[in-house]
Amino acid sequence: MPVIVNLDVMLARRKVRSKALAEAIGITESNLSLLKSGKVKGVRFSTLAAICRYLECEPGDILAYEISDDDLRLDDSE
Amino acid sequence: MVYYHNKFSSNRKKTLSDSYILPPRKAFICRMAGVVFLLVATIWGGATVSQSIMPGWSLACSDSGACHPDVDPGALLPDAERASVSSDPAARARFAAYAARPRVRAGLAGLILFDEVFLIFLFVAVGLTLRRLGGAGGPVLARALPWLKRGALSAVLWAIVQPLTDSLRAMLLFPGTPSGASWYIALDLTVAGPAMLLAIAAYATAWALEAGIRAERDLATFV
């Protein structure tokens, strides 16, 4: 189960358009759209920090996780 | 609630793209070096064809600077056999007649071509690698690395083939020598040995660079 991205919820709460957020934090709208849909491989901390600063929220407001044993790595050294 | 309109510039992609474009001067030097390698490959190919048509062909130059072509199949023999042939005029004549036989000439031609084709391809591969590295725009390194790997593989094959062709050539020519036909195994790795090690190192370097490019591409998908 991948990490759940609730960015669209926060955008709605803050009444901020995707375009405005993308321009403010310096990523393209297409990348922001991919992020909202959870289709990205990862998010930089700097991007996350910028989003949280702009929307005045916490990372936990944007990202959620449902426990799933499928996410356990086979590499036990971690 | 105040919204900042300033851009948070830290999110700009700071990773290197795979468009490794060299500075103009270095790119030019790279391309010219590539041309040199391709020219060497062309000249070497011509010399190889000449050698295969006339086995033992060489250009002998004197101290005065005058050069003249010479065809001596005995030069293809191992040192000991060459000495025994050249020391006896009758043996030299018998050997020359034997080496002139169509089957022997065809065998020598095949061995020469087989021996040199990997070296010629190595020069071509290095030339194309350098040409691509000095290219403009696009995934320069990603385009160059496959040719680097091909060149390295060709160098490894050349190093392996060298002792084999030396042995087969000697065994092909031995029946024309006073000692007659016999087995011969050439194990001189003074040139081929270091060449193989360098080729393996080049191949490993190409692997590492490709892994780096893949990792960078994965990282580039991070928003």
PDB file of C-alpha atoms in Angstrom:
ATOM      1  CA  MET A   1       0.000   0.000   0.000  1.00  0.00           C
ATOM      2  CA  PRO A   2       1.694   3.260  -1.027  1.00  0.00           C
ATOM      3  CA  VAL A   3       1.806   6.371   1.070  1.00  0.00           C
ATOM      4  CA  ILE A   4      -1.417   8.326   0.596  1.00  0.00           C
ATOM      5  CA  VAL A   5      -1.147  11.910  -0.581  1.00  0.00           C
ATOM      6  CA  ASN A   6      -3.875  14.202   0.685  1.00  0.00           C
ATOM      7  CA  LEU A   7      -2.556  17.361  -0.914  1.00  0.00           C
ATOM      8  CA  ASP A   8      -5.782  17.988  -2.804  1.00  0.00           C
ATOM      9  CA  VAL A   9      -7.623  17.986   0.541  1.00  0.00           C
ATOM     10  CA  MET A  10      -5.254  20.596   1.967  1.00  0.00           C
ATOM     11  CA  LEU A  11      -5.501  22.701  -1.164  1.00  0.00           C
ATOM     12  CA  ALA A  12      -9.283  22.665  -0.823  1.00  0.00           C
ATOM     13  CA  ARG A  13      -9.102  23.552   2.865  1.00  0.00           C
ATOM     14  CA  ARG A  14      -6.792  26.454   2.241  1.00  0.00           C
ATOM     15  CA  LYS A  15      -8.651  27.434  -0.901  1.00  0.00           C
ATOM     16  CA  VAL A  16      -5.444  27.482  -2.881  1.00  0.00           C
ATOM     17  CA  ARG A  17      -5.240  26.600  -6.532  1.00  0.00           C
ATOM     18  CA  SER A  18      -2.726  24.047  -7.746  1.00  0.00           C
ATOM     19  CA  LYS A  19      -1.265  26.547 -10.151  1.00  0.00           C
ATOM     20  CA  ALA A  20      -0.612  29.053  -7.388  1.00  0.00           C
ATOM     21  CA  LEU A  21       1.013  26.433  -5.177  1.00  0.00           C
ATOM     22  CA  ALA A  22       3.166  25.147  -8.028  1.00  0.00           C
ATOM     23  CA  GLU A  23       4.375  28.648  -8.865  1.00  0.00           C
ATOM     24  CA  ALA A  24       5.013  29.466  -5.241  1.00  0.00           C
ATOM     25  CA  ILE A  25       7.115  26.414  -4.479  1.00  0.00           C
ATOM     26  CA  GLY A  26       8.871  26.242  -7.836  1.00  0.00           C
ATOM     27  CA  ILE A  27       7.685  22.997  -9.356  1.00  0.00           C
ATOM     28  CA  THR A  28       5.718  22.466 -12.521  1.00  0.00           C
ATOM     29  CA  GLU A  29       1.986  21.989 -12.474  1.00  0.00           C
ATOM     30  CA  SER A  30       2.396  18.592 -14.045  1.00  0.00           C
ATOM     31  CA  ASN A  31       4.738  17.478 -11.251  1.00  0.00           C
ATOM     32  CA  LEU A  32       2.315  18.843  -8.694  1.00  0.00           C
ATOM     33  CA  SER A  33      -0.479  16.942 -10.391  1.00  0.00           C
ATOM     34  CA  LEU A  34       1.597  13.758 -10.259  1.00  0.00           C
ATOM     35  CA  LEU A  35       2.266  14.402  -6.590  1.00  0.00           C
ATOM     36  CA  LYS A  36      -1.432  14.906  -5.836  1.00  0.00           C
ATOM     37  CA  SER A  37      -2.292  11.661  -7.552  1.00  0.00           C
ATOM     38  CA  GLY A  38       0.474   9.802  -5.718  1.00  0.00           C
ATOM     39  CA  LYS A  39       2.202   8.779  -8.939  1.00  0.00           C
ATOM     40  CA  VAL A  40       5.638  10.043  -8.012  1.00  0.00           C
ATOM     41  CA  LYS A  41       8.455   7.838  -6.805  1.00  0.00           C
ATOM     42  CA  GLY A  42       9.372  10.229  -4.044  1.00  0.00           C
ATOM     43  CA  VAL A  43       9.189  13.728  -2.649  1.00  0.00           C
ATOM     44  CA  ARG A  44      12.162  15.815  -1.640  1.00  0.00           C
ATOM     45  CA  PHE A  45      12.122  17.147   1.882  1.00  0.00           C
ATOM     46  CA  SER A  46      12.617  20.610   0.450  1.00  0.00           C
ATOM     47  CA  THR A  47       9.452  20.268  -1.624  1.00  0.00           C
ATOM     48  CA  LEU A  48       7.526  18.971   1.369  1.00  0.00           C
ATOM     49  CA  ALA A  49       8.815  21.806   3.528  1.00  0.00           C
ATOM     50  CA  ALA A  50       7.844  24.377   0.905  1.00  0.00           C
ATOM     51  CA  ILE A  51       4.338  22.952   0.602  1.00  0.00           C
ATOM     52  CA  CYS A  52       3.901  22.912   4.367  1.00  0.00           C
ATOM     53  CA  ARG A  53       5.171  26.462   4.651  1.00  0.00           C
ATOM     54  CA  TYR A  54       2.890  27.716   1.896  1.00  0.00           C
ATOM     55  CA  LEU A  55      -0.189  25.887   3.106  1.00  0.00           C
ATOM     56  CA  GLU A  56       0.719  26.350   6.779  1.00  0.00           C
ATOM     57  CA  CYS A  57       0.279  22.730   7.629  1.00  0.00           C
ATOM     58  CA  GLU A  58       2.229  19.711   8.804  1.00  0.00           C
ATOM     59  CA  PRO A  59       3.589  16.882   6.664  1.00  0.00           C
ATOM     60  CA  GLY A  60       1.080  14.590   8.319  1.00  0.00           C
ATOM     61  CA  ASP A  61      -1.692  16.756   6.929  1.00  0.00           C
ATOM     62  CA  ILE A  62      -0.479  15.991   3.422  1.00  0.00           C
ATOM     63  CA  LEU A  63       0.812  12.443   3.747  1.00  0.00           C
ATOM     64  CA  ALA A  64      -0.908   9.457   5.298  1.00  0.00           C
ATOM     65  CA  TYR A  65      -0.095   5.781   5.538  1.00  0.00           C
ATOM     66  CA  GLU A  66      -2.183   2.676   5.975  1.00  0.00           C
ATOM     67  CA  ILE A  67      -0.373  -0.198   7.619  1.00  0.00           C
ATOM     68  CA  SER A  68       0.383  -3.014   5.226  1.00  0.00           C
ATOM     69  CA  ASP A  69       2.795  -5.933   5.587  1.00  0.00           C
ATOM     70  CA  ASP A  70       3.436  -5.744   1.830  1.00  0.00           C
ATOM     71  CA  ASP A  71       5.555  -2.687   2.472  1.00  0.00           C
ATOM     72  CA  LEU A  72       8.055  -4.580   4.578  1.00  0.00           C
ATOM     73  CA  ARG A  73      11.345  -4.900   2.722  1.00  0.00           C
ATOM     74  CA  LEU A  74      12.923  -8.295   2.210  1.00  0.00           C
ATOM     75  CA  ASP A  75      16.262  -6.723   3.215  1.00  0.00           C
ATOM     76  CA  ASP A  76      16.227  -7.208   6.999  1.00  0.00           C
ATOM     77  CA  SER A  77      19.398  -5.174   7.482  1.00  0.00           C
ATOM     78  CA  GLU A  78      17.390  -1.916   7.449  1.00  0.00           C
TER      79      GLU A  78
ATOM     80  CA  MET B   1      -3.386  33.907   6.905  1.00  0.00           C
ATOM     81  CA  VAL B   2      -0.649  35.261   4.719  1.00  0.00           C
ATOM     82  CA  TYR B   3       0.461  33.441   1.581  1.00  0.00           C
ATOM     83  CA  TYR B   4       3.926  34.082   0.376  1.00  0.00           C
ATOM     84  CA  HIS B   5       4.251  34.672  -3.331  1.00  0.00           C
ATOM     85  CA  ASN B   6       7.979  34.305  -3.415  1.00  0.00           C
ATOM     86  CA  LYS B   7       9.147  31.177  -5.072  1.00  0.00           C
ATOM     87  CA  PHE B   8      10.750  28.584  -2.861  1.00  0.00           C
ATOM     88  CA  SER B   9      13.700  28.146  -5.139  1.00  0.00           C
ATOM     89  CA  SER B  10      15.129  25.150  -3.294  1.00  0.00           C
ATOM     90  CA  ASN B  11      12.806  22.920  -5.218  1.00  0.00           C
ATOM     91  CA  ARG B  12      14.449  23.553  -8.547  1.00  0.00           C
ATOM     92  CA  LYS B  13      16.024  20.417  -9.917  1.00  0.00           C
ATOM     93  CA  LYS B  14      19.611  20.691  -8.886  1.00  0.00           C
ATOM     94  CA  THR B  15      20.621  17.235  -9.982  1.00  0.00           C
ATOM     95  CA  LEU B  16      22.714  16.899 -13.041  1.00  0.00           C
ATOM     96  CA  SER B  17      20.774  15.924 -16.095  1.00  0.00           C
ATOM     97  CA  ASP B  18      22.121  13.189 -18.292  1.00  0.00           C
ATOM     98  CA  SER B  19      23.019  15.859 -20.873  1.00  0.00           C
ATOM     99  CA  TYR B  20      26.663  15.957 -19.841  1.00  0.00           C
ATOM    100  CA  ILE B  21      27.815  18.609 -22.234  1.00  0.00           C
ATOM    101  CA  LEU B  22      31.526  19.278 -22.015  1.00  0.00           C
ATOM    102  CA  PRO B  23      32.870  22.824 -22.175  1.00  0.00           C
ATOM    103  CA  PRO B  24      33.254  23.819 -25.839  1.00  0.00           C
ATOM    104  CA  ARG B  25      37.034  23.428 -25.919  1.00  0.00           C
ATOM    105  CA  LYS B  26      36.994  20.016 -24.255  1.00  0.00           C
ATOM    106  CA  ALA B  27      34.152  18.905 -26.471  1.00  0.00           C
ATOM    107  CA  PHE B  28      36.143  19.923 -29.542  1.00  0.00           C
ATOM    108  CA  ILE B  29      39.245  18.085 -28.310  1.00  0.00           C
ATOM    109  CA  CYS B  30      37.094  15.047 -27.594  1.00  0.00           C
ATOM    110  CA  ARG B  31      35.613  15.046 -31.093  1.00  0.00           C
ATOM    111  CA  MET B  32      39.004  15.515 -32.717  1.00  0.00           C
ATOM    112  CA  ALA B  33      40.467  12.687 -30.655  1.00  0.00           C
ATOM    113  CA  GLY B  34      37.568  10.577 -31.852  1.00  0.00           C
ATOM    114  CA  VAL B  35      38.401  11.445 -35.440  1.00  0.00           C
ATOM    115  CA  VAL B  36      42.017  10.411 -34.841  1.00  0.00           C
ATOM    116  CA  PHE B  37      40.915   7.025 -33.532  1.00  0.00           C
ATOM    117  CA  LEU B  38      38.608   6.531 -36.505  1.00  0.00           C
ATOM    118  CA  LEU B  39      41.441   7.442 -38.871  1.00  0.00           C
ATOM    119  CA  VAL B  40      43.744   4.994 -37.120  1.00  0.00           C
ATOM    120  CA  ALA B  41      41.049   2.344 -37.477  1.00  0.00           C
ATOM    121  CA  THR B  42      40.799   3.059 -41.196  1.00  0.00           C
ATOM    122  CA  ILE B  43      44.572   2.930 -41.698  1.00  0.00           C
ATOM    123  CA  TRP B  44      44.886  -0.192 -39.564  1.00  0.00           C
ATOM    124  CA  GLY B  45      42.116  -1.790 -41.551  1.00  0.00           C
ATOM    125  CA  GLY B  46      43.928  -1.033 -44.787  1.00  0.00           C
ATOM    126  CA  ALA B  47      47.160  -2.421 -43.414  1.00  0.00           C
ATOM    127  CA  THR B  48      45.352  -5.541 -42.239  1.00  0.00           C
ATOM    128  CA  VAL B  49      43.870  -6.132 -45.666  1.00  0.00           C
ATOM    129  CA  SER B  50      47.342  -5.685 -47.192  1.00  0.00           C
ATOM    130  CA  GLN B  51      48.798  -8.111 -44.698  1.00  0.00           C
ATOM    131  CA  SER B  52      46.113 -10.668 -45.434  1.00  0.00           C
ATOM    132  CA  ILE B  53      46.761 -10.403 -49.187  1.00  0.00           C
ATOM    133  CA  MET B  54      50.529 -10.575 -48.722  1.00  0.00           C
ATOM    134  CA  PRO B  55      51.289 -12.353 -45.456  1.00  0.00           C
ATOM    135  CA  GLY B  56      54.587 -11.206 -44.011  1.00  0.00           C
ATOM    136  CA  TRP B  57      54.408  -7.842 -45.797  1.00  0.00           C
ATOM    137  CA  SER B  58      56.307  -5.078 -44.092  1.00  0.00           C
ATOM    138  CA  LEU B  59      57.873  -1.723 -44.822  1.00  0.00           C
ATOM    139  CA  ALA B  60      61.607  -1.836 -44.240  1.00  0.00           C
ATOM    140  CA  CYS B  61      63.261   1.544 -43.828  1.00  0.00           C
ATOM    141  CA  SER B  62      67.003   2.089 -43.840  1.00  0.00           C
ATOM    142  CA  ASP B  63      68.997   4.659 -41.891  1.00  0.00           C
ATOM    143  CA  SER B  64      69.080   6.879 -44.950  1.00  0.00           C
ATOM    144  CA  GLY B  65      65.318   7.169 -44.751  1.00  0.00           C
ATOM    145  CA  ALA B  66      64.578   5.134 -47.833  1.00  0.00           C
ATOM    146  CA  CYS B  67      61.769   2.645 -47.308  1.00  0.00           C
ATOM    147  CA  HIS B  68      60.919  -0.309 -49.436  1.00  0.00           C
ATOM    148  CA  PRO B  69      58.249  -2.962 -49.110  1.00  0.00           C
ATOM    149  CA  ASP B  70      59.328  -6.452 -48.186  1.00  0.00           C
ATOM    150  CA  VAL B  71      57.427  -9.701 -48.090  1.00  0.00           C
ATOM    151  CA  ASP B  72      58.866 -12.270 -45.720  1.00  0.00           C
ATOM    152  CA  PRO B  73      56.489 -14.988 -44.477  1.00  0.00           C
ATOM    153  CA  GLY B  74      59.295 -16.144 -42.217  1.00  0.00           C
ATOM    154  CA  ALA B  75      58.617 -13.089 -40.070  1.00  0.00           C
ATOM    155  CA  LEU B  76      55.385 -14.788 -39.016  1.00  0.00           C
ATOM    156  CA  LEU B  77      57.276 -17.705 -37.450  1.00  0.00           C
ATOM    157  CA  PRO B  78      58.293 -17.900 -33.790  1.00  0.00           C
ATOM    158  CA  ASP B  79      61.842 -16.711 -33.163  1.00  0.00           C
ATOM    159  CA  ALA B  80      63.495 -20.124 -32.975  1.00  0.00           C
ATOM    160  CA  GLU B  81      61.909 -21.396 -36.185  1.00  0.00           C
ATOM    161  CA  ARG B  82      62.573 -18.147 -37.972  1.00  0.00           C
ATOM    162  CA  ALA B  83      66.253 -18.446 -37.138  1.00  0.00           C
ATOM    163  CA  SER B  84      66.436 -22.007 -38.420  1.00  0.00           C
ATOM    164  CA  VAL B  85      64.758 -21.035 -41.695  1.00  0.00           C
ATOM    165  CA  SER B  86      66.725 -17.887 -42.341  1.00  0.00           C
ATOM    166  CA  SER B  87      70.083 -19.507 -41.613  1.00  0.00           C
ATOM    167  CA  ASP B  88      69.745 -22.043 -44.456  1.00  0.00           C
ATOM    168  CA  PRO B  89      69.081 -20.813 -48.026  1.00  0.00           C
ATOM    169  CA  ALA B  90      67.563 -24.153 -48.999  1.00  0.00           C
ATOM    170  CA  ALA B  91      65.238 -24.130 -46.006  1.00  0.00           C
ATOM    171  CA  ARG B  92      64.319 -20.560 -46.836  1.00  0.00           C
ATOM    172  CA  ALA B  93      63.411 -21.504 -50.371  1.00  0.00           C
ATOM    173  CA  ARG B  94      61.365 -24.522 -49.247  1.00  0.00           C
ATOM    174  CA  PHE B  95      59.565 -22.420 -46.697  1.00  0.00           C
ATOM    175  CA  ALA B  96      58.795 -19.687 -49.219  1.00  0.00           C
ATOM    176  CA  ALA B  97      57.350 -22.283 -51.598  1.00  0.00           C
ATOM    177  CA  TYR B  98      55.257 -23.783 -48.819  1.00  0.00           C
ATOM    178  CA  ALA B  99      53.989 -20.388 -47.671  1.00  0.00           C
ATOM    179  CA  ALA B 100      52.978 -19.559 -51.256  1.00  0.00           C
ATOM    180  CA  ARG B 101      50.537 -22.457 -51.422  1.00  0.00           C
ATOM    181  CA  PRO B 102      46.943 -21.208 -51.824  1.00  0.00           C
ATOM    182  CA  ARG B 103      45.641 -23.028 -48.747  1.00  0.00           C
ATOM    183  CA  VAL B 104      48.455 -21.740 -46.589  1.00  0.00           C
ATOM    184  CA  ARG B 105      47.954 -18.190 -47.856  1.00  0.00           C
ATOM    185  CA  ALA B 106      44.223 -18.425 -47.294  1.00  0.00           C
ATOM    186  CA  GLY B 107      44.781 -19.719 -43.768  1.00  0.00           C
ATOM    187  CA  LEU B 108      47.246 -16.956 -42.994  1.00  0.00           C
ATOM    188  CA  ALA B 109      44.870 -14.337 -44.429  1.00  0.00           C
ATOM    189  CA  GLY B 110      42.023 -15.635 -42.294  1.00  0.00           C
ATOM    190  CA  LEU B 111      44.128 -15.634 -39.157  1.00  0.00           C
ATOM    191  CA  ILE B 112      45.397 -12.109 -39.793  1.00  0.00           C
ATOM    192  CA  LEU B 113      41.894 -10.791 -40.349  1.00  0.00           C
ATOM    193  CA  PHE B 114      40.553 -12.643 -37.308  1.00  0.00           C
ATOM    194  CA  ASP B 115      43.421 -11.362 -35.195  1.00  0.00           C
ATOM    195  CA  GLU B 116      43.097  -7.708 -36.177  1.00  0.00           C
ATOM    196  CA  VAL B 117      39.329  -7.290 -36.522  1.00  0.00           C
ATOM    197  CA  PHE B 118      38.864  -6.934 -32.764  1.00  0.00           C
ATOM    198  CA  LEU B 119      41.616  -4.336 -32.520  1.00  0.00           C
ATOM    199  CA  ILE B 120      40.156  -2.363 -35.440  1.00  0.00           C
ATOM    200  CA  PHE B 121      36.709  -2.483 -33.839  1.00  0.00           C
ATOM    201  CA  LEU B 122      38.271  -1.278 -30.581  1.00  0.00           C
ATOM    202  CA  PHE B 123      39.637   1.794 -32.355  1.00  0.00           C
ATOM    203  CA  VAL B 124      36.257   2.412 -33.993  1.00  0.00           C
ATOM    204  CA  ALA B 125      34.440   2.037 -30.673  1.00  0.00           C
ATOM    205  CA  VAL B 126      36.795   4.401 -28.840  1.00  0.00           C
ATOM    206  CA  GLY B 127      36.507   6.886 -31.701  1.00  0.00           C
ATOM    207  CA  LEU B 128      32.717   6.811 -31.598  1.00  0.00           C
ATOM    208  CA  THR B 129      32.748   7.044 -27.790  1.00  0.00           C
ATOM    209  CA  LEU B 130      34.837  10.194 -27.959  1.00  0.00           C
ATOM    210  CA  ARG B 131      32.736  11.637 -30.778  1.00  0.00           C
ATOM    211  CA  ARG B 132      29.575  11.165 -28.737  1.00  0.00           C
ATOM    212  CA  LEU B 133      31.148  12.514 -25.563  1.00  0.00           C
ATOM    213  CA  GLY B 134      32.051  15.661 -27.441  1.00  0.00           C
ATOM    214  CA  GLY B 135      28.572  15.912 -28.922  1.00  0.00           C
ATOM    215  CA  ALA B 136      26.096  18.678 -28.227  1.00  0.00           C
ATOM    216  CA  GLY B 137      22.869  18.261 -26.329  1.00  0.00           C
ATOM    217  CA  GLY B 138      20.803  15.251 -25.438  1.00  0.00           C
ATOM    218  CA  PRO B 139      21.855  12.314 -23.294  1.00  0.00           C
ATOM    219  CA  VAL B 140      25.527  12.530 -24.286  1.00  0.00           C
ATOM    220  CA  LEU B 141      26.907  10.136 -21.714  1.00  0.00           C
ATOM    221  CA  ALA B 142      24.093   7.647 -22.204  1.00  0.00           C
ATOM    222  CA  ARG B 143      24.874   7.595 -25.937  1.00  0.00           C
ATOM    223  CA  ALA B 144      28.625   7.213 -25.407  1.00  0.00           C
ATOM    224  CA  LEU B 145      28.639   4.468 -22.792  1.00  0.00           C
ATOM    225  CA  PRO B 146      27.376   1.633 -25.030  1.00  0.00           C
ATOM    226  CA  TRP B 147      30.292   2.235 -27.404  1.00  0.00           C
ATOM    227  CA  LEU B 148      32.717   2.285 -24.494  1.00  0.00           C
ATOM    228  CA  LYS B 149      31.414  -1.105 -23.399  1.00  0.00           C
ATOM    229  CA  ARG B 150      31.650  -2.478 -26.912  1.00  0.00           C
ATOM    230  CA  GLY B 151      35.225  -1.261 -27.169  1.00  0.00           C
ATOM    231  CA  ALA B 152      36.116  -2.816 -23.842  1.00  0.00           C
ATOM    232  CA  LEU B 153      34.548  -6.110 -24.858  1.00  0.00           C
ATOM    233  CA  SER B 154      36.431  -6.012 -28.132  1.00  0.00           C
ATOM    234  CA  ALA B 155      39.695  -5.421 -26.244  1.00  0.00           C
ATOM    235  CA  VAL B 156      39.010  -8.412 -24.007  1.00  0.00           C
ATOM    236  CA  LEU B 157      38.285 -10.595 -27.040  1.00  0.00           C
ATOM    237  CA  TRP B 158      41.435  -9.342 -28.786  1.00  0.00           C
ATOM    238  CA  ALA B 159      43.509 -10.242 -25.728  1.00  0.00           C
ATOM    239  CA  ILE B 160      42.005 -13.745 -25.697  1.00  0.00           C
ATOM    240  CA  VAL B 161      42.356 -14.256 -29.442  1.00  0.00           C
ATOM    241  CA  GLN B 162      46.022 -13.173 -29.613  1.00  0.00           C
ATOM    242  CA  PRO B 163      47.573 -16.353 -28.182  1.00  0.00           C
ATOM    243  CA  LEU B 164      45.146 -18.466 -30.184  1.00  0.00           C
ATOM    244  CA  THR B 165      45.988 -16.889 -33.544  1.00  0.00           C
ATOM    245  CA  ASP B 166      49.698 -16.893 -32.762  1.00  0.00           C
ATOM    246  CA  SER B 167      49.519 -20.608 -32.032  1.00  0.00           C
ATOM    247  CA  LEU B 168      47.438 -21.443 -35.106  1.00  0.00           C
ATOM    248  CA  ARG B 169      49.673 -19.363 -37.366  1.00  0.00           C
ATOM    249  CA  ALA B 170      52.784 -21.103 -36.126  1.00  0.00           C
ATOM    250  CA  MET B 171      51.211 -24.564 -36.506  1.00  0.00           C
ATOM    251  CA  LEU B 172      50.071 -23.645 -40.037  1.00  0.00           C
ATOM    252  CA  LEU B 173      53.604 -22.650 -41.048  1.00  0.00           C
ATOM    253  CA  PHE B 174      55.601 -25.332 -39.216  1.00  0.00           C
ATOM    254  CA  PRO B 175      55.237 -27.962 -41.968  1.00  0.00           C
ATOM    255  CA  GLY B 176      57.334 -25.693 -44.213  1.00  0.00           C
ATOM    256  CA  THR B 177      60.168 -25.475 -41.709  1.00  0.00           C
ATOM    257  CA  PRO B 178      63.037 -27.946 -41.198  1.00  0.00           C
ATOM    258  CA  SER B 179      61.496 -29.165 -37.928  1.00  0.00           C
ATOM    259  CA  GLY B 180      58.226 -30.082 -39.644  1.00  0.00           C
ATOM    260  CA  ALA B 181      54.672 -30.030 -38.304  1.00  0.00           C
ATOM    261  CA  SER B 182      54.249 -29.875 -34.570  1.00  0.00           C
ATOM    262  CA  TRP B 183      52.036 -28.449 -31.877  1.00  0.00           C
ATOM    263  CA  TYR B 184      52.707 -24.941 -30.716  1.00  0.00           C
ATOM    264  CA  ILE B 185      51.089 -22.990 -27.910  1.00  0.00           C
ATOM    265  CA  ALA B 186      51.835 -19.277 -27.698  1.00  0.00           C
ATOM    266  CA  LEU B 187      51.431 -17.845 -24.234  1.00  0.00           C
ATOM    267  CA  ASP B 188      53.024 -14.431 -24.607  1.00  0.00           C
ATOM    268  CA  LEU B 189      50.740 -12.094 -22.652  1.00  0.00           C
ATOM    269  CA  THR B 190      53.128  -9.184 -22.290  1.00  0.00           C
ATOM    270  CA  VAL B 191      50.875  -7.005 -24.455  1.00  0.00           C
ATOM    271  CA  ALA B 192      47.557  -8.825 -24.343  1.00  0.00           C
ATOM    272  CA  GLY B 193      47.609  -9.304 -20.566  1.00  0.00           C
ATOM    273  CA  PRO B 194      47.709  -5.641 -19.551  1.00  0.00           C
ATOM    274  CA  ALA B 195      45.329  -4.845 -22.414  1.00  0.00           C
ATOM    275  CA  MET B 196      42.785  -7.294 -21.022  1.00  0.00           C
ATOM    276  CA  LEU B 197      43.088  -5.862 -17.539  1.00  0.00           C
ATOM    277  CA  LEU B 198      42.603  -2.329 -18.847  1.00  0.00           C
ATOM    278  CA  ALA B 199      39.632  -3.463 -20.910  1.00  0.00           C
ATOM    279  CA  ILE B 200      37.999  -5.079 -17.891  1.00  0.00           C
ATOM    280  CA  ALA B 201      38.581  -1.890 -15.927  1.00  0.00           C
ATOM    281  CA  ALA B 202      36.992   0.159 -18.711  1.00  0.00           C
ATOM    282  CA  TYR B 203      33.998  -2.183 -18.797  1.00  0.00           C
ATOM    283  CA  ALA B 204      33.559  -1.935 -15.037  1.00  0.00           C
ATOM    284  CA  THR B 205      33.805   1.857 -15.273  1.00  0.00           C
ATOM    285  CA  ALA B 206      31.067   1.873 -17.913  1.00  0.00           C
ATOM    286  CA  TRP B 207      28.877  -0.260 -15.637  1.00  0.00           C
ATOM    287  CA  ALA B 208      29.411   2.124 -12.742  1.00  0.00           C
ATOM    288  CA  LEU B 209      28.588   5.154 -14.896  1.00  0.00           C
ATOM    289  CA  GLU B 210      25.437   3.484 -16.219  1.00  0.00           C
ATOM    290  CA  ALA B 211      24.348   2.662 -12.671  1.00  0.00           C
ATOM    291  CA  GLY B 212      24.938   6.289 -11.727  1.00  0.00           C
ATOM    292  CA  ILE B 213      22.856   7.516 -14.653  1.00  0.00           C
ATOM    293  CA  ARG B 214      20.018   5.147 -13.723  1.00  0.00           C
ATOM    294  CA  ALA B 215      20.117   6.300 -10.116  1.00  0.00           C
ATOM    295  CA  GLU B 216      20.159   9.917 -11.219  1.00  0.00           C
ATOM    296  CA  ARG B 217      17.190   9.344 -13.486  1.00  0.00           C
ATOM    297  CA  ASP B 218      15.301   7.740 -10.608  1.00  0.00           C
ATOM    298  CA  LEU B 219      16.171  10.683  -8.405  1.00  0.00           C
ATOM    299  CA  ALA B 220      15.055  13.087 -11.102  1.00  0.00           C
ATOM    300  CA  THR B 221      11.545  11.620 -10.823  1.00  0.00           C
ATOM    301  CA  PHE B 222      11.382  12.894  -7.225  1.00  0.00           C
ATOM    302  CA  VAL B 223       9.378  16.105  -7.105  1.00  0.00           C
TER     303      VAL B 223
END
